[in-house]
PDB file of N, CA and C in Angstrom:
ATOM      1  N   UNK A1177      23.944   5.253   2.207  1.00  0.00           N
ATOM      2  CA  UNK A1177      22.950   4.428   2.873  1.00  0.00           C
ATOM      3  C   UNK A1177      22.105   5.269   3.832  1.00  0.00           C
ATOM      4  N   UNK A1178      22.706   6.300   4.409  1.00  0.00           N
ATOM      5  CA  UNK A1178      21.942   7.150   5.315  1.00  0.00           C
ATOM      6  C   UNK A1178      20.820   7.879   4.585  1.00  0.00           C
ATOM      7  N   UNK A1179      21.059   8.257   3.339  1.00  0.00           N
ATOM      8  CA  UNK A1179      20.021   8.929   2.556  1.00  0.00           C
ATOM      9  C   UNK A1179      18.816   8.018   2.374  1.00  0.00           C
ATOM     10  N   UNK A1180      19.079   6.733   2.142  1.00  0.00           N
ATOM     11  CA  UNK A1180      17.986   5.773   1.993  1.00  0.00           C
ATOM     12  C   UNK A1180      17.218   5.644   3.297  1.00  0.00           C
ATOM     13  N   UNK A1181      17.925   5.598   4.411  1.00  0.00           N
ATOM     14  CA  UNK A1181      17.256   5.497   5.715  1.00  0.00           C
ATOM     15  C   UNK A1181      16.421   6.738   5.983  1.00  0.00           C
ATOM     16  N   UNK A1182      16.952   7.910   5.614  1.00  0.00           N
ATOM     17  CA  UNK A1182      16.198   9.146   5.789  1.00  0.00           C
ATOM     18  C   UNK A1182      14.932   9.136   4.939  1.00  0.00           C
ATOM     19  N   UNK A1183      15.079   8.695   3.702  1.00  0.00           N
ATOM     20  CA  UNK A1183      13.934   8.623   2.799  1.00  0.00           C
ATOM     21  C   UNK A1183      12.892   7.639   3.320  1.00  0.00           C
ATOM     22  N   UNK A1184      13.351   6.502   3.804  1.00  0.00           N
ATOM     23  CA  UNK A1184      12.433   5.500   4.353  1.00  0.00           C
ATOM     24  C   UNK A1184      11.707   6.057   5.572  1.00  0.00           C
ATOM     25  N   UNK A1185      12.413   6.785   6.401  1.00  0.00           N
ATOM     26  CA  UNK A1185      11.795   7.387   7.579  1.00  0.00           C
ATOM     27  C   UNK A1185      10.737   8.407   7.206  1.00  0.00           C
ATOM     28  N   UNK A1186      11.037   9.227   6.212  1.00  0.00           N
ATOM     29  CA  UNK A1186      10.069  10.226   5.755  1.00  0.00           C
ATOM     30  C   UNK A1186       8.841   9.557   5.144  1.00  0.00           C
ATOM     31  N   UNK A1187       9.063   8.492   4.405  1.00  0.00           N
ATOM     32  CA  UNK A1187       7.942   7.764   3.811  1.00  0.00           C
ATOM     33  C   UNK A1187       7.058   7.171   4.900  1.00  0.00           C
ATOM     34  N   UNK A1188       7.673   6.625   5.923  1.00  0.00           N
ATOM     35  CA  UNK A1188       6.908   6.029   7.024  1.00  0.00           C
ATOM     36  C   UNK A1188       6.082   7.093   7.739  1.00  0.00           C
ATOM     37  N   UNK A1189       6.661   8.279   7.928  1.00  0.00           N
ATOM     38  CA  UNK A1189       5.923   9.376   8.555  1.00  0.00           C
ATOM     39  C   UNK A1189       4.721   9.780   7.704  1.00  0.00           C
ATOM     40  N   UNK A1190       4.933   9.886   6.403  1.00  0.00           N
ATOM     41  CA  UNK A1190       3.844  10.269   5.501  1.00  0.00           C
ATOM     42  C   UNK A1190       2.730   9.229   5.528  1.00  0.00           C
ATOM     43  N   UNK A1191       3.102   7.963   5.559  1.00  0.00           N
ATOM     44  CA  UNK A1191       2.101   6.896   5.626  1.00  0.00           C
ATOM     45  C   UNK A1191       1.290   6.992   6.907  1.00  0.00           C
ATOM     46  N   UNK A1192       1.968   7.287   8.005  1.00  0.00           N
ATOM     47  CA  UNK A1192       1.283   7.376   9.291  1.00  0.00           C
ATOM     48  C   UNK A1192       0.348   8.582   9.336  1.00  0.00           C
ATOM     49  N   UNK A1193       0.731   9.661   8.651  1.00  0.00           N
ATOM     50  CA  UNK A1193      -0.076  10.879   8.676  1.00  0.00           C
ATOM     51  C   UNK A1193      -1.283  10.812   7.742  1.00  0.00           C
ATOM     52  N   UNK A1194      -1.216   9.975   6.710  1.00  0.00           N
ATOM     53  CA  UNK A1194      -2.277   9.942   5.701  1.00  0.00           C
ATOM     54  C   UNK A1194      -2.695   8.512   5.344  1.00  0.00           C
ATOM     55  N   UNK A1195      -3.109   7.715   6.314  1.00  0.00           N
ATOM     56  CA  UNK A1195      -3.440   6.313   6.014  1.00  0.00           C
ATOM     57  C   UNK A1195      -4.636   6.153   5.075  1.00  0.00           C
ATOM     58  N   UNK A1196      -5.604   7.083   5.134  1.00  0.00           N
ATOM     59  CA  UNK A1196      -6.779   6.962   4.265  1.00  0.00           C
ATOM     60  C   UNK A1196      -6.385   7.095   2.798  1.00  0.00           C
ATOM     61  N   UNK A1197      -5.528   8.091   2.519  1.00  0.00           N
ATOM     62  CA  UNK A1197      -5.097   8.297   1.143  1.00  0.00           C
ATOM     63  C   UNK A1197      -4.268   7.121   0.651  1.00  0.00           C
ATOM     64  N   UNK A1198      -3.437   6.582   1.517  1.00  0.00           N
ATOM     65  CA  UNK A1198      -2.617   5.431   1.140  1.00  0.00           C
ATOM     66  C   UNK A1198      -3.521   4.239   0.841  1.00  0.00           C
ATOM     67  N   UNK A1199      -4.547   4.055   1.652  1.00  0.00           N
ATOM     68  CA  UNK A1199      -5.498   2.973   1.410  1.00  0.00           C
ATOM     69  C   UNK A1199      -6.188   3.112   0.064  1.00  0.00           C
ATOM     70  N   UNK A1200      -6.522   4.345  -0.304  1.00  0.00           N
ATOM     71  CA  UNK A1200      -7.151   4.581  -1.603  1.00  0.00           C
ATOM     72  C   UNK A1200      -6.191   4.257  -2.744  1.00  0.00           C
ATOM     73  N   UNK A1201      -4.929   4.627  -2.577  1.00  0.00           N
ATOM     74  CA  UNK A1201      -3.926   4.331  -3.606  1.00  0.00           C
ATOM     75  C   UNK A1201      -3.740   2.822  -3.737  1.00  0.00           C
ATOM     76  N   UNK A1202      -3.728   2.126  -2.606  1.00  0.00           N
ATOM     77  CA  UNK A1202      -3.590   0.669  -2.625  1.00  0.00           C
ATOM     78  C   UNK A1202      -4.764   0.044  -3.382  1.00  0.00           C
ATOM     79  N   UNK A1203      -5.968   0.534  -3.130  1.00  0.00           N
ATOM     80  CA  UNK A1203      -7.149   0.022  -3.839  1.00  0.00           C
ATOM     81  C   UNK A1203      -7.052   0.268  -5.341  1.00  0.00           C
ATOM     82  N   UNK A1204      -6.679   1.488  -5.712  1.00  0.00           N
ATOM     83  CA  UNK A1204      -6.587   1.825  -7.134  1.00  0.00           C
ATOM     84  C   UNK A1204      -5.503   1.013  -7.828  1.00  0.00           C
ATOM     85  N   UNK A1205      -4.369   0.840  -7.160  1.00  0.00           N
ATOM     86  CA  UNK A1205      -3.280   0.057  -7.752  1.00  0.00           C
ATOM     87  C   UNK A1205      -3.708  -1.395  -7.943  1.00  0.00           C
ATOM     88  N   UNK A1206      -4.382  -1.948  -6.950  1.00  0.00           N
ATOM     89  CA  UNK A1206      -4.860  -3.322  -7.055  1.00  0.00           C
ATOM     90  C   UNK A1206      -5.877  -3.487  -8.168  1.00  0.00           C
ATOM     91  N   UNK A1207      -6.788  -2.520  -8.275  1.00  0.00           N
ATOM     92  CA  UNK A1207      -7.794  -2.569  -9.341  1.00  0.00           C
ATOM     93  C   UNK A1207      -7.140  -2.483 -10.717  1.00  0.00           C
ATOM     94  N   UNK A1208      -6.143  -1.617 -10.847  1.00  0.00           N
ATOM     95  CA  UNK A1208      -5.433  -1.487 -12.119  1.00  0.00           C
ATOM     96  C   UNK A1208      -4.701  -2.780 -12.465  1.00  0.00           C
ATOM     97  N   UNK A1209      -4.060  -3.375 -11.465  1.00  0.00           N
ATOM     98  CA  UNK A1209      -3.356  -4.641 -11.691  1.00  0.00           C
ATOM     99  C   UNK A1209      -4.335  -5.726 -12.124  1.00  0.00           C
ATOM    100  N   UNK A1210      -5.482  -5.788 -11.446  1.00  0.00           N
ATOM    101  CA  UNK A1210      -6.513  -6.768 -11.828  1.00  0.00           C
ATOM    102  C   UNK A1210      -6.975  -6.543 -13.267  1.00  0.00           C
ATOM    103  N   UNK A1211      -7.168  -5.277 -13.619  1.00  0.00           N
ATOM    104  CA  UNK A1211      -7.614  -4.949 -14.972  1.00  0.00           C
ATOM    105  C   UNK A1211      -6.581  -5.383 -16.015  1.00  0.00           C
ATOM    106  N   UNK A1212      -5.318  -5.099 -15.748  1.00  0.00           N
ATOM    107  CA  UNK A1212      -4.259  -5.406 -16.715  1.00  0.00           C
ATOM    108  C   UNK A1212      -3.991  -6.902 -16.835  1.00  0.00           C
ATOM    109  N   UNK A1213      -4.269  -7.657 -15.782  1.00  0.00           N
ATOM    110  CA  UNK A1213      -4.016  -9.102 -15.815  1.00  0.00           C
ATOM    111  C   UNK A1213      -5.293  -9.904 -16.040  1.00  0.00           C
ATOM    112  N   UNK A1214      -6.388  -9.212 -16.277  1.00  0.00           N
ATOM    113  CA  UNK A1214      -7.652  -9.902 -16.493  1.00  0.00           C
ATOM    114  C   UNK A1214      -8.151 -10.613 -15.248  1.00  0.00           C
ATOM    115  N   UNK A1215      -7.741 -10.140 -14.080  1.00  0.00           N
ATOM    116  CA  UNK A1215      -8.184 -10.739 -12.824  1.00  0.00           C
ATOM    117  C   UNK A1215      -7.522 -12.062 -12.497  1.00  0.00           C
ATOM    118  N   UNK A1216      -6.493 -12.411 -13.246  1.00  0.00           N
ATOM    119  CA  UNK A1216      -5.823 -13.705 -13.072  1.00  0.00           C
ATOM    120  C   UNK A1216      -5.259 -13.886 -11.659  1.00  0.00           C
ATOM    121  N   UNK A1217      -4.844 -12.793 -11.049  1.00  0.00           N
ATOM    122  CA  UNK A1217      -4.236 -12.863  -9.719  1.00  0.00           C
ATOM    123  C   UNK A1217      -5.074 -12.124  -8.677  1.00  0.00           C
ATOM    124  N   UNK A1218      -6.362 -12.003  -8.922  1.00  0.00           N
ATOM    125  CA  UNK A1218      -7.237 -11.202  -8.071  1.00  0.00           C
ATOM    126  C   UNK A1218      -7.183 -11.622  -6.609  1.00  0.00           C
ATOM    127  N   UNK A1219      -7.138 -12.919  -6.335  1.00  0.00           N
ATOM    128  CA  UNK A1219      -7.108 -13.369  -4.942  1.00  0.00           C
ATOM    129  C   UNK A1219      -5.820 -12.933  -4.251  1.00  0.00           C
ATOM    130  N   UNK A1220      -4.713 -12.990  -4.963  1.00  0.00           N
ATOM    131  CA  UNK A1220      -3.437 -12.573  -4.386  1.00  0.00           C
ATOM    132  C   UNK A1220      -3.383 -11.056  -4.203  1.00  0.00           C
ATOM    133  N   UNK A1221      -3.933 -10.331  -5.168  1.00  0.00           N
ATOM    134  CA  UNK A1221      -3.980  -8.869  -5.076  1.00  0.00           C
ATOM    135  C   UNK A1221      -4.836  -8.459  -3.885  1.00  0.00           C
ATOM    136  N   UNK A1222      -5.981  -9.085  -3.723  1.00  0.00           N
ATOM    137  CA  UNK A1222      -6.858  -8.772  -2.596  1.00  0.00           C
ATOM    138  C   UNK A1222      -6.166  -9.049  -1.267  1.00  0.00           C
ATOM    139  N   UNK A1223      -5.444 -10.147  -1.190  1.00  0.00           N
ATOM    140  CA  UNK A1223      -4.711 -10.478   0.035  1.00  0.00           C
ATOM    141  C   UNK A1223      -3.642  -9.436   0.329  1.00  0.00           C
ATOM    142  N   UNK A1224      -2.945  -8.999  -0.704  1.00  0.00           N
ATOM    143  CA  UNK A1224      -1.902  -7.985  -0.529  1.00  0.00           C
ATOM    144  C   UNK A1224      -2.515  -6.652  -0.094  1.00  0.00           C
ATOM    145  N   UNK A1225      -3.635  -6.292  -0.699  1.00  0.00           N
ATOM    146  CA  UNK A1225      -4.316  -5.057  -0.311  1.00  0.00           C
ATOM    147  C   UNK A1225      -4.739  -5.121   1.159  1.00  0.00           C
ATOM    148  N   UNK A1226      -5.298  -6.228   1.564  1.00  0.00           N
ATOM    149  CA  UNK A1226      -5.726  -6.392   2.954  1.00  0.00           C
ATOM    150  C   UNK A1226      -4.541  -6.312   3.911  1.00  0.00           C
ATOM    151  N   UNK A1227      -3.416  -6.914   3.530  1.00  0.00           N
ATOM    152  CA  UNK A1227      -2.229  -6.896   4.383  1.00  0.00           C
ATOM    153  C   UNK A1227      -1.695  -5.479   4.550  1.00  0.00           C
ATOM    154  N   UNK A1228      -1.681  -4.713   3.477  1.00  0.00           N
ATOM    155  CA  UNK A1228      -1.200  -3.329   3.557  1.00  0.00           C
ATOM    156  C   UNK A1228      -2.120  -2.504   4.446  1.00  0.00           C
ATOM    157  N   UNK A1229      -3.417  -2.654   4.259  1.00  0.00           N
ATOM    158  CA  UNK A1229      -4.371  -1.890   5.064  1.00  0.00           C
ATOM    159  C   UNK A1229      -4.285  -2.274   6.539  1.00  0.00           C
ATOM    160  N   UNK A1230      -4.087  -3.545   6.815  1.00  0.00           N
ATOM    161  CA  UNK A1230      -3.938  -3.999   8.198  1.00  0.00           C
ATOM    162  C   UNK A1230      -2.681  -3.393   8.813  1.00  0.00           C
ATOM    163  N   UNK A1231      -1.596  -3.369   8.058  1.00  0.00           N
ATOM    164  CA  UNK A1231      -0.349  -2.785   8.548  1.00  0.00           C
ATOM    165  C   UNK A1231      -0.512  -1.291   8.804  1.00  0.00           C
ATOM    166  N   UNK A1232      -1.257  -0.610   7.947  1.00  0.00           N
ATOM    167  CA  UNK A1232      -1.495   0.815   8.144  1.00  0.00           C
ATOM    168  C   UNK A1232      -2.268   1.070   9.430  1.00  0.00           C
ATOM    169  N   UNK A1233      -3.253   0.232   9.708  1.00  0.00           N
ATOM    170  CA  UNK A1233      -4.037   0.395  10.934  1.00  0.00           C
ATOM    171  C   UNK A1233      -3.176   0.165  12.168  1.00  0.00           C
ATOM    172  N   UNK A1234      -2.259  -0.792  12.100  1.00  0.00           N
ATOM    173  CA  UNK A1234      -1.381  -1.083  13.230  1.00  0.00           C
ATOM    174  C   UNK A1234      -0.394   0.048  13.465  1.00  0.00           C
ATOM    175  N   UNK A1235       0.051   0.694  12.392  1.00  0.00           N
ATOM    176  CA  UNK A1235       0.986   1.811  12.509  1.00  0.00           C
ATOM    177  C   UNK A1235       0.293   3.031  13.080  1.00  0.00           C
ATOM    178  N   UNK A1236      -0.986   3.209  12.706  1.00  0.00           N
ATOM    179  CA  UNK A1236      -1.727   4.408  13.093  1.00  0.00           C
ATOM    180  C   UNK A1236      -2.196   4.346  14.463  1.00  0.00           C
TER     181      UNK A1236
END
């Protein structure tokens, strides 16, 4: 379990150090999901993208 906590801590540090890149990945992932689902869940994907970006700003 400690290995998981260490990994989570390292991931959090990386997110804090590179929020712009993470935001770009979130956008690309959301766009890909929209493409694969034909936009069926676009409103939910957009909400999730916004929530992640908001959380990144609060962490930074």
